[in-house]
Amino acid sequence: MSTKGYKILVVDDDEEDRLLLKDYILEGLASKTSVIDCVGEFDEAITALKRQRYDVLLIDYRLGTHSGLELIDHVKAVGAHSSMVLLTGLGDEELAVTAMKKGVRDYLNKNRLSAELIRTTIVNAITLSEAYYLRSLAEDALKRSEANYRELVTLLPVIVVELSVNGIPTLVNDYIKGIIGYDKEEFILSKDWQEILPVCTDGTFEDFKDRLLSGDIKNEQLCVKAKDGRIKTLSLNARGRHNLNNVNQPELSSIICIYNDITEGVELRERLHTQSIMDELTGLYNRRGFYTLAAQQIRLANRYERSMLLFFLDMDGMKTINDSYGHKAGDRALVEVANIMRDTFRESDVIGRTGGDEFIVLVPDMDIIDENAIRVRLQENIDAFNDTSDAPFDLSISVGVVRYSYKNPMELDELIAKADSLMYAEKSKKKAAR
């Protein structure tokens, strides 16, 4: 990595996406970034890579007549050492697995981007690349000289453990104490060293060896209890050293395990996720989180020519609940409504509490599903709560629904205002009918 700051290349064929990604990078990493280049085509990316060495490449899966995977293959083929992150709006797990196998450090769904997520992803990608670089140094030293290898291992800022094929530690560097608090002698002499530093979350050591015969184990996340009782999150990379005497049936001669402490990055990602975009009471997205994700969905709907529904919901009688039963009951009512909404809508829908007793949901890909079917399911879930709950109150919700069409695009605020108006019209009808 450059000592003057991160050098980042954004490769995306959508100009709006490029600008948004650049804004996110500047918002999250302005003080740590010296170069942000943005290109829209495969050939432009190739030219940029020839001109500049980048720390991180943010690559969109769709690049006109090419794909992001093709660019990833090119980067690997020319021996560039940039960390790569694949961006896509598809949410395809199979694609994510393919990208990871090609050496991508992370995979981000463009529907869920934020400045905080971009920041932590870039920092973690660079950290992982540095860990891989250190590991490659260690492995090269091993090939040159076992003595030089052992000397280098003691200097690495990661835990390095060498195991015999029988599962006995034969080498561990001093950094184990700095990460989990155990001396290396204490670890090696332990009756069950896997209680201190496991190699897998499930299965036996024999299962672990079988996996290594099929290839390296990369970036396997493990939770480890340090000597002082704190829980540490470690990333394990393991490689088997093979006995080459029997080519037809390869055998392990020893195992090298490298543990990188990623606790701070994991905790930061979770803390940012919770604090910046989530509503603490209900666990739904807060206003900021909803607007960020909904804006992304609108842009994707326009790009892929899809329709959406926006539901604006307001609780009826919230003031009465607070006045009659207290604010704890009011908080419970909000939580129960949030639970009903989770049961009503899909995991892929963007559900938020935008303030007070107001909730909002953006439902993508609504070309087929009927709005009335969702309304019926929502009312059934409300009725089920009222019939079975021991709460001293009943729940009632007024709803306004607006369909978004890529053929007639509008801003998110305009869409919400229309749904809000329809919601109040429904609420007025309820009051008039009493």
CSV table of C-alpha atoms in Angstrom, one decimal:
chain,number,residue,atom,x,y,z
A,1,MET,CA,0.0,0.0,0.0
A,2,SER,CA,1.2,3.5,-0.7
A,3,THR,CA,2.5,5.4,2.3
A,4,LYS,CA,0.8,8.5,1.0
A,5,GLY,CA,-2.7,7.1,1.0
A,6,TYR,CA,-4.9,4.5,-0.6
A,7,LYS,CA,-5.0,4.4,-4.4
A,8,ILE,CA,-8.4,3.2,-5.6
A,9,LEU,CA,-9.8,2.4,-9.0
A,10,VAL,CA,-13.6,2.3,-9.6
A,11,VAL,CA,-14.6,0.3,-12.7
A,12,ASP,CA,-18.4,0.7,-13.4
A,13,ASP,CA,-20.2,1.2,-16.7
A,14,ASP,CA,-22.9,3.3,-15.0
A,15,GLU,CA,-21.8,6.9,-14.5
A,16,GLU,CA,-24.2,7.5,-11.6
A,17,ASP,CA,-22.8,4.5,-9.8
A,18,ARG,CA,-19.3,5.7,-10.4
A,19,LEU,CA,-20.1,9.1,-8.9
A,20,LEU,CA,-21.9,7.5,-5.9
A,21,LEU,CA,-19.0,5.1,-5.2
A,22,LYS,CA,-16.6,8.0,-5.4
A,23,ASP,CA,-18.7,10.1,-3.0
A,24,TYR,CA,-18.8,7.1,-0.5
A,25,ILE,CA,-15.1,6.7,-0.7
A,26,LEU,CA,-14.5,10.4,-0.1
A,27,GLU,CA,-17.0,10.4,2.8
A,28,GLY,CA,-15.5,7.4,4.5
A,29,LEU,CA,-11.8,7.6,3.6
A,30,ALA,CA,-11.0,11.1,2.5
A,31,SER,CA,-8.0,11.5,4.9
A,32,LYS,CA,-6.5,8.1,3.9
A,33,THR,CA,-7.0,8.3,0.1
A,34,SER,CA,-4.6,9.9,-2.4
A,35,VAL,CA,-5.9,8.7,-5.7
A,36,ILE,CA,-9.5,7.8,-6.8
A,37,ASP,CA,-9.8,7.0,-10.5
A,38,CYS,CA,-13.1,6.1,-12.1
A,39,VAL,CA,-13.5,4.4,-15.5
A,40,GLY,CA,-16.5,2.9,-17.2
A,41,GLU,CA,-15.1,0.4,-19.7
A,42,PHE,CA,-13.0,-2.8,-19.6
A,43,ASP,CA,-10.4,-1.3,-21.9
A,44,GLU,CA,-10.1,1.9,-19.9
A,45,ALA,CA,-9.5,-0.2,-16.8
A,46,ILE,CA,-6.7,-2.1,-18.6
A,47,THR,CA,-5.1,1.2,-19.5
A,48,ALA,CA,-5.4,2.6,-16.0
A,49,LEU,CA,-3.8,-0.5,-14.5
A,50,LYS,CA,-0.8,-0.2,-16.9
A,51,ARG,CA,-0.4,3.5,-15.8
A,52,GLN,CA,-0.9,3.2,-12.1
A,53,ARG,CA,-0.5,0.6,-9.3
A,54,TYR,CA,-3.8,0.6,-7.2
A,55,ASP,CA,-4.3,-0.7,-3.7
A,56,VAL,CA,-8.0,-1.5,-4.3
A,57,LEU,CA,-10.1,-2.1,-7.4
A,58,LEU,CA,-13.9,-1.8,-7.0
A,59,ILE,CA,-15.2,-3.7,-10.0
A,60,ASP,CA,-18.8,-3.9,-11.2
A,61,TYR,CA,-20.0,-7.3,-12.5
A,62,ARG,CA,-21.5,-5.7,-15.6
A,63,LEU,CA,-19.0,-3.9,-17.9
A,64,GLY,CA,-20.8,-3.6,-21.2
A,65,THR,CA,-19.8,-6.5,-23.5
A,66,HIS,CA,-17.4,-7.7,-20.8
A,67,SER,CA,-17.9,-8.8,-17.2
A,68,GLY,CA,-16.2,-8.0,-14.0
A,69,LEU,CA,-15.0,-11.6,-13.8
A,70,GLU,CA,-13.0,-11.1,-17.0
A,71,LEU,CA,-11.3,-8.1,-15.6
A,72,ILE,CA,-10.5,-10.0,-12.4
A,73,ASP,CA,-8.9,-12.8,-14.5
A,74,HIS,CA,-6.8,-10.2,-16.4
A,75,VAL,CA,-5.6,-8.6,-13.1
A,76,LYS,CA,-4.5,-12.0,-11.9
A,77,ALA,CA,-2.9,-12.9,-15.2
A,78,VAL,CA,-0.7,-9.8,-15.3
A,79,GLY,CA,0.4,-10.3,-11.7
A,80,ALA,CA,-1.1,-7.1,-10.3
A,81,HIS,CA,-1.2,-7.1,-6.5
A,82,SER,CA,-4.3,-4.9,-6.1
A,83,SER,CA,-7.1,-6.0,-3.7
A,84,MET,CA,-10.3,-6.6,-5.7
A,85,VAL,CA,-13.9,-6.1,-4.5
A,86,LEU,CA,-16.8,-7.2,-6.8
A,87,LEU,CA,-19.9,-5.1,-7.0
A,88,THR,CA,-23.3,-6.4,-8.3
A,89,GLY,CA,-27.0,-5.7,-8.0
A,90,LEU,CA,-27.9,-9.3,-8.5
A,91,GLY,CA,-27.3,-10.8,-5.0
A,92,ASP,CA,-26.1,-14.1,-6.6
A,93,GLU,CA,-24.4,-16.4,-4.0
A,94,GLU,CA,-23.0,-18.6,-6.8
A,95,LEU,CA,-21.4,-15.5,-8.4
A,96,ALA,CA,-20.0,-14.5,-5.0
A,97,VAL,CA,-18.4,-18.0,-4.6
A,98,THR,CA,-16.9,-17.8,-8.1
A,99,ALA,CA,-15.5,-14.3,-7.5
A,100,MET,CA,-13.9,-15.4,-4.1
A,101,LYS,CA,-12.3,-18.4,-5.8
A,102,LYS,CA,-10.7,-16.0,-8.4
A,103,GLY,CA,-9.1,-14.0,-5.5
A,104,VAL,CA,-11.6,-11.3,-4.9
A,105,ARG,CA,-11.3,-10.0,-1.3
A,106,ASP,CA,-15.0,-9.1,-0.8
A,107,TYR,CA,-18.4,-9.1,-2.6
A,108,LEU,CA,-20.8,-6.3,-2.1
A,109,ASN,CA,-24.5,-6.1,-3.1
A,110,LYS,CA,-25.0,-2.6,-4.7
A,111,ASN,CA,-28.5,-2.5,-3.1
A,112,ARG,CA,-26.9,-2.3,0.3
A,113,LEU,CA,-24.0,0.1,-0.2
A,114,SER,CA,-23.2,2.9,2.3
A,115,ALA,CA,-20.1,5.0,3.0
A,116,GLU,CA,-19.4,3.1,6.2
A,117,LEU,CA,-19.6,-0.3,4.4
A,118,ILE,CA,-17.4,0.9,1.6
A,119,ARG,CA,-14.9,2.2,4.1
A,120,THR,CA,-14.7,-1.0,6.2
A,121,THR,CA,-14.6,-3.2,3.0
A,122,ILE,CA,-11.6,-1.3,1.6
A,123,VAL,CA,-9.7,-1.3,4.9
A,124,ASN,CA,-10.4,-5.0,5.4
A,125,ALA,CA,-9.4,-5.8,1.8
A,126,ILE,CA,-6.1,-4.1,2.1
A,127,THR,CA,-5.5,-5.7,5.5
A,128,LEU,CA,-6.2,-9.2,4.0
A,129,SER,CA,-3.9,-8.5,1.1
A,130,GLU,CA,-1.1,-7.5,3.5
A,131,ALA,CA,-1.7,-10.7,5.4
A,132,TYR,CA,-1.5,-12.7,2.2
A,133,TYR,CA,1.7,-10.9,1.3
A,134,LEU,CA,3.2,-11.7,4.7
A,135,ARG,CA,2.1,-15.3,4.2
A,136,SER,CA,3.7,-15.5,0.8
A,137,LEU,CA,6.9,-14.1,2.3
A,138,ALA,CA,6.8,-16.9,4.9
A,139,GLU,CA,6.2,-19.6,2.3
A,140,ASP,CA,9.0,-18.4,0.1
A,141,ALA,CA,11.3,-18.4,3.0
A,142,LEU,CA,10.3,-21.9,3.8
A,143,LYS,CA,11.2,-23.0,0.3
A,144,ARG,CA,14.6,-21.4,0.5
A,145,SER,CA,15.5,-22.5,4.0
A,146,GLU,CA,13.7,-23.9,6.9
A,147,ALA,CA,15.9,-22.0,9.3
A,148,ASN,CA,15.2,-18.7,7.6
A,149,TYR,CA,11.5,-19.5,7.5
A,150,ARG,CA,11.4,-20.0,11.3
A,151,GLU,CA,13.2,-16.8,11.9
A,152,LEU,CA,10.8,-14.9,9.6
A,153,VAL,CA,7.7,-16.4,11.3
A,154,THR,CA,8.7,-15.0,14.6
A,155,LEU,CA,8.5,-11.5,13.2
A,156,LEU,CA,5.1,-11.7,11.5
A,157,PRO,CA,2.2,-9.7,13.1
A,158,VAL,CA,0.0,-12.8,12.8
A,159,ILE,CA,-0.2,-16.1,14.7
A,160,VAL,CA,1.7,-18.8,12.7
A,161,VAL,CA,1.3,-22.4,13.8
A,162,GLU,CA,3.0,-25.4,12.2
A,163,LEU,CA,1.3,-28.8,12.9
A,164,SER,CA,2.4,-32.3,12.4
A,165,VAL,CA,0.1,-34.7,10.5
A,166,ASN,CA,-0.8,-36.1,13.9
A,167,GLY,CA,-2.1,-32.7,15.1
A,168,ILE,CA,0.9,-31.8,17.3
A,169,PRO,CA,2.1,-28.2,17.2
A,170,THR,CA,5.8,-28.1,16.2
A,171,LEU,CA,6.1,-24.4,15.8
A,172,VAL,CA,4.3,-21.3,17.0
A,173,ASN,CA,5.5,-17.7,16.8
A,174,ASP,CA,5.6,-15.2,19.7
A,175,TYR,CA,2.7,-13.2,18.3
A,176,ILE,CA,0.2,-15.6,19.8
A,177,LYS,CA,0.7,-13.8,23.2
A,178,GLY,CA,-0.1,-10.4,21.7
A,179,ILE,CA,-3.3,-11.7,20.1
A,180,ILE,CA,-4.9,-14.2,22.5
A,181,GLY,CA,-2.6,-13.8,25.6
A,182,TYR,CA,-1.0,-17.3,25.7
A,183,ASP,CA,2.7,-17.9,25.7
A,184,LYS,CA,3.9,-20.2,22.8
A,185,GLU,CA,5.2,-22.7,25.3
A,186,GLU,CA,1.9,-22.7,27.1
A,187,PHE,CA,0.1,-23.4,23.9
A,188,ILE,CA,2.5,-26.2,22.7
A,189,LEU,CA,2.4,-28.0,26.0
A,190,SER,CA,-1.4,-27.8,26.3
A,191,LYS,CA,-3.2,-31.1,26.5
A,192,ASP,CA,-5.8,-29.9,24.0
A,193,TRP,CA,-4.4,-27.0,22.0
A,194,GLN,CA,-7.6,-26.7,19.9
A,195,GLU,CA,-9.3,-25.5,23.1
A,196,ILE,CA,-7.0,-22.5,22.8
A,197,LEU,CA,-6.7,-22.1,19.0
A,198,PRO,CA,-9.1,-24.2,16.9
A,199,VAL,CA,-8.5,-25.0,13.3
A,200,CYS,CA,-12.2,-25.5,12.5
A,201,THR,CA,-15.7,-24.7,13.9
A,202,ASP,CA,-17.0,-28.2,13.5
A,203,GLY,CA,-15.7,-31.6,12.5
A,204,THR,CA,-12.5,-33.4,13.6
A,205,PHE,CA,-8.8,-32.8,12.9
A,206,GLU,CA,-9.0,-35.6,10.4
A,207,ASP,CA,-11.8,-33.8,8.6
A,208,PHE,CA,-9.6,-30.7,8.5
A,209,LYS,CA,-6.7,-32.7,6.9
A,210,ASP,CA,-9.0,-34.1,4.3
A,211,ARG,CA,-10.1,-30.6,3.3
A,212,LEU,CA,-6.4,-29.6,2.9
A,213,LEU,CA,-5.8,-32.4,0.5
A,214,SER,CA,-8.4,-30.7,-1.7
A,215,GLY,CA,-6.7,-27.3,-1.5
A,216,ASP,CA,-5.9,-24.4,0.8
A,217,ILE,CA,-8.3,-23.2,3.4
A,218,LYS,CA,-8.7,-19.4,3.0
A,219,ASN,CA,-10.3,-16.7,5.2
A,220,GLU,CA,-12.2,-19.1,7.5
A,221,GLN,CA,-13.6,-17.0,10.3
A,222,LEU,CA,-13.2,-18.4,13.8
A,223,CYS,CA,-14.3,-17.0,17.2
A,224,VAL,CA,-11.6,-17.6,19.9
A,225,LYS,CA,-11.7,-17.0,23.6
A,226,ALA,CA,-8.5,-15.2,24.7
A,227,LYS,CA,-6.8,-15.9,28.0
A,228,ASP,CA,-8.4,-12.8,29.6
A,229,GLY,CA,-11.9,-14.0,28.5
A,230,ARG,CA,-12.4,-11.6,25.6
A,231,ILE,CA,-13.8,-13.1,22.4
A,232,LYS,CA,-11.5,-12.6,19.4
A,233,THR,CA,-12.4,-13.0,15.8
A,234,LEU,CA,-9.6,-14.6,13.7
A,235,SER,CA,-9.3,-15.3,10.0
A,236,LEU,CA,-7.6,-18.6,9.4
A,237,ASN,CA,-5.6,-19.5,6.3
A,238,ALA,CA,-4.2,-23.0,6.2
A,239,ARG,CA,-2.0,-24.9,3.7
A,240,GLY,CA,-0.8,-28.4,3.7
A,241,ARG,CA,2.8,-29.3,2.9
A,242,HIS,CA,2.7,-32.4,0.9
A,243,ASN,CA,4.9,-35.5,0.7
A,244,LEU,CA,5.5,-35.8,-3.1
A,245,ASN,CA,6.9,-39.3,-3.0
A,246,ASN,CA,3.5,-40.8,-3.9
A,247,VAL,CA,2.1,-38.7,-6.8
A,248,ASN,CA,-1.0,-40.8,-7.2
A,249,GLN,CA,-2.0,-40.5,-3.6
A,250,PRO,CA,-0.7,-37.2,-2.1
A,251,GLU,CA,0.0,-37.2,1.6
A,252,LEU,CA,0.4,-34.3,4.1
A,253,SER,CA,3.8,-33.9,5.7
A,254,SER,CA,2.8,-30.9,7.9
A,255,ILE,CA,0.3,-28.1,8.1
A,256,ILE,CA,0.9,-24.3,8.2
A,257,CYS,CA,-1.9,-22.3,9.9
A,258,ILE,CA,-1.9,-18.5,9.8
A,259,TYR,CA,-4.4,-16.6,12.1
A,260,ASN,CA,-5.0,-12.9,11.4
A,261,ASP,CA,-6.8,-10.9,14.1
A,262,ILE,CA,-9.8,-9.2,12.4
A,263,THR,CA,-11.7,-8.5,15.6
A,264,GLU,CA,-11.4,-4.7,15.3
A,265,GLY,CA,-12.7,-4.7,11.7
A,266,VAL,CA,-15.6,-7.1,12.5
A,267,GLU,CA,-16.6,-5.1,15.6
A,268,LEU,CA,-16.3,-1.8,13.7
A,269,ARG,CA,-18.5,-3.1,10.9
A,270,GLU,CA,-21.1,-4.3,13.3
A,271,ARG,CA,-21.0,-1.1,15.3
A,272,LEU,CA,-21.3,1.1,12.3
A,273,HIS,CA,-24.1,-1.1,10.9
A,274,THR,CA,-26.0,-0.8,14.1
A,275,GLN,CA,-25.4,2.8,15.0
A,276,SER,CA,-25.6,4.5,11.6
A,277,ILE,CA,-28.5,2.8,9.7
A,278,MET,CA,-30.5,0.8,12.2
A,279,ASP,CA,-33.4,1.9,14.5
A,280,GLU,CA,-32.3,0.8,18.0
A,281,LEU,CA,-35.8,0.0,19.3
A,282,THR,CA,-37.3,-2.0,16.5
A,283,GLY,CA,-34.1,-3.3,14.7
A,284,LEU,CA,-35.5,-2.0,11.4
A,285,TYR,CA,-33.6,0.5,9.2
A,286,ASN,CA,-33.8,4.1,10.5
A,287,ARG,CA,-34.5,7.0,8.2
A,288,ARG,CA,-30.9,7.3,7.1
A,289,GLY,CA,-30.7,3.6,6.4
A,290,PHE,CA,-33.9,3.4,4.5
A,291,TYR,CA,-33.2,6.4,2.3
A,292,THR,CA,-29.8,5.1,1.5
A,293,LEU,CA,-31.0,1.7,0.4
A,294,ALA,CA,-34.2,2.9,-1.2
A,295,ALA,CA,-32.3,5.4,-3.4
A,296,GLN,CA,-30.2,2.5,-4.6
A,297,GLN,CA,-33.3,0.4,-5.4
A,298,ILE,CA,-34.8,3.3,-7.4
A,299,ARG,CA,-31.7,3.5,-9.5
A,300,LEU,CA,-31.6,-0.2,-10.0
A,301,ALA,CA,-35.3,-0.2,-11.0
A,302,ASN,CA,-34.6,2.4,-13.7
A,303,ARG,CA,-31.5,0.5,-14.9
A,304,TYR,CA,-33.2,-2.9,-15.1
A,305,GLU,CA,-36.7,-1.6,-16.0
A,306,ARG,CA,-38.5,-2.9,-12.9
A,307,SER,CA,-41.5,-1.8,-11.0
A,308,MET,CA,-41.7,-1.3,-7.2
A,309,LEU,CA,-44.2,-0.6,-4.5
A,310,LEU,CA,-43.8,1.8,-1.6
A,311,PHE,CA,-45.9,1.3,1.5
A,312,PHE,CA,-46.2,4.2,4.0
A,313,LEU,CA,-47.7,3.0,7.3
A,314,ASP,CA,-48.8,4.9,10.3
A,315,MET,CA,-50.1,3.4,13.6
A,316,ASP,CA,-53.6,4.3,14.6
A,317,GLY,CA,-54.1,5.4,18.2
A,318,MET,CA,-50.5,5.6,19.3
A,319,LYS,CA,-51.1,8.6,21.5
A,320,THR,CA,-54.0,6.7,23.2
A,321,ILE,CA,-51.7,3.8,23.9
A,322,ASN,CA,-49.0,6.0,25.4
A,323,ASP,CA,-51.5,8.1,27.5
A,324,SER,CA,-53.5,5.0,28.7
A,325,TYR,CA,-50.7,2.5,29.3
A,326,GLY,CA,-47.5,4.4,29.4
A,327,HIS,CA,-44.5,4.8,27.1
A,328,LYS,CA,-43.2,1.2,27.8
A,329,ALA,CA,-46.5,0.0,26.3
A,330,GLY,CA,-46.0,2.4,23.4
A,331,ASP,CA,-42.5,1.0,22.8
A,332,ARG,CA,-43.9,-2.5,22.9
A,333,ALA,CA,-46.5,-1.5,20.3
A,334,LEU,CA,-43.8,-0.2,18.0
A,335,VAL,CA,-41.8,-3.4,18.4
A,336,GLU,CA,-44.9,-5.5,17.7
A,337,VAL,CA,-45.6,-3.6,14.5
A,338,ALA,CA,-42.0,-4.1,13.4
A,339,ASN,CA,-42.4,-7.8,14.0
A,340,ILE,CA,-45.6,-7.9,12.0
A,341,MET,CA,-43.9,-6.1,9.1
A,342,ARG,CA,-41.1,-8.6,9.1
A,343,ASP,CA,-43.7,-11.4,8.9
A,344,THR,CA,-45.6,-9.6,6.1
A,345,PHE,CA,-42.8,-8.5,3.8
A,346,ARG,CA,-39.9,-10.4,2.3
A,347,GLU,CA,-36.3,-10.3,3.5
A,348,SER,CA,-35.3,-8.6,0.3
A,349,ASP,CA,-37.7,-5.7,0.9
A,350,VAL,CA,-36.4,-2.5,2.5
A,351,ILE,CA,-38.3,-2.0,5.8
A,352,GLY,CA,-37.7,1.1,7.9
A,353,ARG,CA,-39.1,3.2,10.8
A,354,THR,CA,-38.7,6.7,9.7
A,355,GLY,CA,-39.8,8.4,13.0
A,356,GLY,CA,-42.4,8.2,15.7
A,357,ASP,CA,-45.1,5.7,14.7
A,358,GLU,CA,-44.4,5.9,11.0
A,359,PHE,CA,-43.0,3.0,9.0
A,360,ILE,CA,-42.1,2.7,5.4
A,361,VAL,CA,-41.4,-0.3,3.1
A,362,LEU,CA,-40.0,-0.4,-0.4
A,363,VAL,CA,-40.9,-3.7,-2.3
A,364,PRO,CA,-38.7,-4.2,-5.4
A,365,ASP,CA,-39.6,-6.4,-8.4
A,366,MET,CA,-43.3,-6.0,-8.1
A,367,ASP,CA,-44.2,-6.6,-11.8
A,368,ILE,CA,-46.2,-9.8,-10.8
A,369,ILE,CA,-47.1,-9.7,-7.1
A,370,ASP,CA,-50.4,-8.0,-6.4
A,371,GLU,CA,-50.5,-5.1,-3.9
A,372,ASN,CA,-53.8,-6.4,-2.5
A,373,ALA,CA,-52.2,-9.7,-1.6
A,374,ILE,CA,-49.7,-7.8,0.6
A,375,ARG,CA,-52.5,-5.7,2.2
A,376,VAL,CA,-54.4,-8.9,3.0
A,377,ARG,CA,-51.4,-10.6,4.5
A,378,LEU,CA,-50.6,-7.5,6.6
A,379,GLN,CA,-54.2,-7.3,8.0
A,380,GLU,CA,-54.2,-11.0,8.7
A,381,ASN,CA,-51.0,-10.6,10.8
A,382,ILE,CA,-52.5,-7.6,12.6
A,383,ASP,CA,-55.7,-9.6,13.4
A,384,ALA,CA,-53.6,-12.6,14.6
A,385,PHE,CA,-51.8,-10.4,17.0
A,386,ASN,CA,-54.9,-8.7,18.4
A,387,ASP,CA,-56.6,-12.2,18.8
A,388,THR,CA,-53.7,-13.9,20.6
A,389,SER,CA,-51.6,-11.2,22.3
A,390,ASP,CA,-51.7,-10.5,26.1
A,391,ALA,CA,-51.0,-6.8,25.3
A,392,PRO,CA,-53.5,-4.3,26.9
A,393,PHE,CA,-54.0,-2.7,23.5
A,394,ASP,CA,-55.0,-3.7,19.9
A,395,LEU,CA,-53.0,-2.6,16.9
A,396,SER,CA,-54.4,-0.8,13.9
A,397,ILE,CA,-52.4,0.6,11.0
A,398,SER,CA,-53.3,3.0,8.1
A,399,VAL,CA,-51.5,2.4,4.9
A,400,GLY,CA,-50.8,4.3,1.7
A,401,VAL,CA,-49.4,2.5,-1.3
A,402,VAL,CA,-47.8,4.0,-4.4
A,403,ARG,CA,-46.4,2.0,-7.4
A,404,TYR,CA,-43.1,3.2,-8.9
A,405,SER,CA,-42.6,2.6,-12.6
A,406,TYR,CA,-39.3,3.1,-14.4
A,407,LYS,CA,-41.5,4.4,-17.3
A,408,ASN,CA,-42.4,7.4,-15.1
A,409,PRO,CA,-39.5,7.9,-12.7
A,410,MET,CA,-39.7,10.2,-9.8
A,411,GLU,CA,-37.6,11.2,-6.8
A,412,LEU,CA,-37.8,9.2,-3.6
A,413,ASP,CA,-39.2,12.2,-1.6
A,414,GLU,CA,-42.0,12.6,-4.2
A,415,LEU,CA,-42.9,8.9,-4.0
A,416,ILE,CA,-43.0,9.0,-0.2
A,417,ALA,CA,-45.2,12.2,-0.2
A,418,LYS,CA,-47.7,10.5,-2.5
A,419,ALA,CA,-47.9,7.4,-0.3
A,420,ASP,CA,-48.1,9.6,2.8
A,421,SER,CA,-51.1,11.5,1.3
A,422,LEU,CA,-52.9,8.2,0.6
A,423,MET,CA,-52.2,6.9,4.1
A,424,TYR,CA,-53.8,10.0,5.6
A,425,ALA,CA,-56.8,9.6,3.3
A,426,GLU,CA,-57.3,6.1,4.6
A,427,LYS,CA,-56.8,7.3,8.2
A,428,SER,CA,-59.5,10.0,7.7
A,429,LYS,CA,-62.0,7.4,6.4
A,430,LYS,CA,-61.4,5.3,9.5
A,431,LYS,CA,-62.1,8.2,11.7
A,432,ALA,CA,-65.2,9.2,9.8
A,433,ALA,CA,-66.6,5.7,10.0
A,434,ARG,CA,-66.4,5.6,13.8
